[in-house]
mmCIF file of N, CA and C in Angstrom:
data_model
loop_
_atom_site.group_PDB
_atom_site.id
_atom_site.type_symbol
_atom_site.label_atom_id
_atom_site.label_comp_id
_atom_site.label_asym_id
_atom_site.label_seq_id
_atom_site.Cartn_x
_atom_site.Cartn_y
_atom_site.Cartn_z
ATOM 1 N N MET V 1219 -32.901 6.709 -0.842
ATOM 2 C CA MET V 1219 -34.333 6.893 -0.931
ATOM 3 C C MET V 1219 -34.221 8.196 -1.953
ATOM 4 N N ALA V 1220 -33.965 8.141 -3.475
ATOM 5 C CA ALA V 1220 -34.178 9.109 -4.022
ATOM 6 C C ALA V 1220 -35.410 9.029 -5.033
ATOM 7 N N MET V 1221 -36.169 10.463 -4.212
ATOM 8 C CA MET V 1221 -37.785 10.456 -4.719
ATOM 9 C C MET V 1221 -37.491 11.566 -6.020
ATOM 10 N N ASP V 1222 -38.656 11.236 -6.678
ATOM 11 C CA ASP V 1222 -39.045 12.506 -7.526
ATOM 12 C C ASP V 1222 -39.203 13.464 -6.779
ATOM 13 N N PRO V 1223 -38.631 14.675 -6.961
ATOM 14 C CA PRO V 1223 -39.576 15.556 -6.464
ATOM 15 C C PRO V 1223 -40.877 16.319 -6.430
ATOM 16 N N MET V 1224 -41.365 15.788 -7.756
ATOM 17 C CA MET V 1224 -42.643 15.772 -7.881
ATOM 18 C C MET V 1224 -43.259 15.344 -7.250
ATOM 19 N N GLU V 1225 -43.258 13.746 -6.788
ATOM 20 C CA GLU V 1225 -43.879 12.801 -6.338
ATOM 21 C C GLU V 1225 -43.598 13.769 -4.820
ATOM 22 N N ILE V 1226 -43.287 14.119 -4.362
ATOM 23 C CA ILE V 1226 -42.653 14.823 -3.107
ATOM 24 C C ILE V 1226 -43.880 15.469 -2.650
ATOM 25 N N ILE V 1227 -43.633 16.610 -3.622
ATOM 26 C CA ILE V 1227 -44.739 17.753 -3.229
ATOM 27 C C ILE V 1227 -45.772 17.345 -3.482
ATOM 28 N N GLU V 1228 -46.387 16.180 -4.352
ATOM 29 C CA GLU V 1228 -47.930 15.697 -4.629
ATOM 30 C C GLU V 1228 -48.195 15.010 -3.300
ATOM 31 N N GLY V 1229 -47.560 14.571 -2.562
ATOM 32 C CA GLY V 1229 -47.726 13.832 -1.383
ATOM 33 C C GLY V 1229 -47.167 14.629 -0.220
ATOM 34 N N ILE V 1230 -46.926 15.936 -0.707
ATOM 35 C CA ILE V 1230 -46.720 16.872 1.091
ATOM 36 C C ILE V 1230 -48.665 17.269 0.382
ATOM 37 N N LEU V 1231 -48.604 17.661 -0.477
ATOM 38 C CA LEU V 1231 -49.961 18.367 -0.990
ATOM 39 C C LEU V 1231 -51.231 17.362 -0.445
ATOM 40 N N ASP V 1232 -51.239 16.252 -0.940
ATOM 41 C CA ASP V 1232 -52.283 15.519 -0.652
ATOM 42 C C ASP V 1232 -52.093 15.236 1.215
ATOM 43 N N THR V 1233 -51.257 15.337 1.730
ATOM 44 C CA THR V 1233 -51.463 15.058 3.277
ATOM 45 C C THR V 1233 -52.106 16.225 3.899
ATOM 46 N N ALA V 1234 -51.450 18.128 2.999
ATOM 47 C CA ALA V 1234 -51.960 18.782 3.638
ATOM 48 C C ALA V 1234 -53.245 19.360 3.715
ATOM 49 N N GLU V 1235 -53.683 18.413 2.371
ATOM 50 C CA GLU V 1235 -55.293 18.122 1.868
ATOM 51 C C GLU V 1235 -55.810 17.762 3.443
ATOM 52 N N GLU V 1236 -56.001 16.552 3.169
ATOM 53 C CA GLU V 1236 -56.567 15.463 4.464
ATOM 54 C C GLU V 1236 -56.378 16.352 5.508
ATOM 55 N N MET V 1237 -55.334 17.151 6.032
ATOM 56 C CA MET V 1237 -54.937 17.870 7.094
ATOM 57 C C MET V 1237 -55.985 18.999 7.672
ATOM 58 N N ALA V 1238 -56.112 19.750 6.362
ATOM 59 C CA ALA V 1238 -57.134 20.770 5.938
ATOM 60 C C ALA V 1238 -58.651 20.264 6.369
ATOM 61 N N GLU V 1239 -58.317 19.402 5.831
ATOM 62 C CA GLU V 1239 -60.167 18.847 5.973
ATOM 63 C C GLU V 1239 -60.727 18.508 7.392
ATOM 64 N N ASN V 1240 -59.286 18.043 7.852
ATOM 65 C CA ASN V 1240 -59.743 17.423 9.116
ATOM 66 C C ASN V 1240 -59.843 18.574 10.356
ATOM 67 N N LEU V 1241 -59.323 19.324 10.068
ATOM 68 C CA LEU V 1241 -59.172 20.724 11.010
ATOM 69 C C LEU V 1241 -60.384 21.590 10.476
ATOM 70 N N THR V 1242 -60.646 21.350 9.152
ATOM 71 C CA THR V 1242 -61.924 21.936 9.357
ATOM 72 C C THR V 1242 -63.548 21.388 9.588
ATOM 73 N N GLY V 1243 -63.347 19.781 9.809
ATOM 74 C CA GLY V 1243 -63.856 19.374 10.451
ATOM 75 C C GLY V 1243 -64.137 19.542 11.901
ATOM 76 N N LEU V 1244 -62.934 19.735 12.854
ATOM 77 C CA LEU V 1244 -62.860 20.015 14.262
ATOM 78 C C LEU V 1244 -63.253 21.052 14.693
ATOM 79 N N SER V 1245 -63.350 22.072 13.368
ATOM 80 C CA SER V 1245 -62.977 23.378 13.823
ATOM 81 C C SER V 1245 -64.134 23.765 15.011
ATOM 82 N N THR V 1246 -65.395 23.478 14.562
ATOM 83 C CA THR V 1246 -66.595 23.697 15.642
ATOM 84 C C THR V 1246 -66.311 23.082 16.723
ATOM 85 N N ASP V 1247 -66.026 21.962 17.199
ATOM 86 C CA ASP V 1247 -65.757 21.347 18.071
ATOM 87 C C ASP V 1247 -64.838 22.095 18.986
ATOM 88 N N ASP V 1248 -63.742 22.778 18.123
ATOM 89 C CA ASP V 1248 -62.206 23.292 19.084
ATOM 90 C C ASP V 1248 -63.375 24.670 19.858
ATOM 91 N N GLU V 1249 -63.773 25.261 19.075
ATOM 92 C CA GLU V 1249 -64.871 26.265 19.363
ATOM 93 C C GLU V 1249 -65.759 25.860 20.483
ATOM 94 N N GLU V 1250 -65.898 24.797 20.368
ATOM 95 C CA GLU V 1250 -67.110 24.444 21.617
ATOM 96 C C GLU V 1250 -65.934 24.192 22.989
ATOM 97 N N ASP V 1251 -65.131 23.873 22.601
ATOM 98 C CA ASP V 1251 -64.179 23.460 23.436
ATOM 99 C C ASP V 1251 -63.582 24.052 24.259
ATOM 100 N N ASP V 1252 -62.904 25.648 23.875
ATOM 101 C CA ASP V 1252 -62.941 27.066 24.185
ATOM 102 C C ASP V 1252 -63.741 27.776 25.180
ATOM 103 N N GLU V 1253 -65.080 27.440 24.507
ATOM 104 C CA GLU V 1253 -66.019 28.067 25.501
ATOM 105 C C GLU V 1253 -66.224 27.515 26.933
ATOM 106 N N GLU V 1254 -65.808 25.958 27.131
ATOM 107 C CA GLU V 1254 -66.665 25.787 27.826
ATOM 108 C C GLU V 1254 -65.077 26.231 29.056
ATOM 109 N N ASP V 1255 -64.263 25.981 28.718
ATOM 110 C CA ASP V 1255 -63.209 26.648 29.527
ATOM 111 C C ASP V 1255 -63.375 27.765 30.261
#
């Protein structure tokens, strides 16, 4: 599986971007959950 280093980096950045969007979308829910605890 020899891949272009740039392709690997771009794939990681795309995944990180999606994860960041998911985290920002859930951040308010997490705060509410903490308050309930």
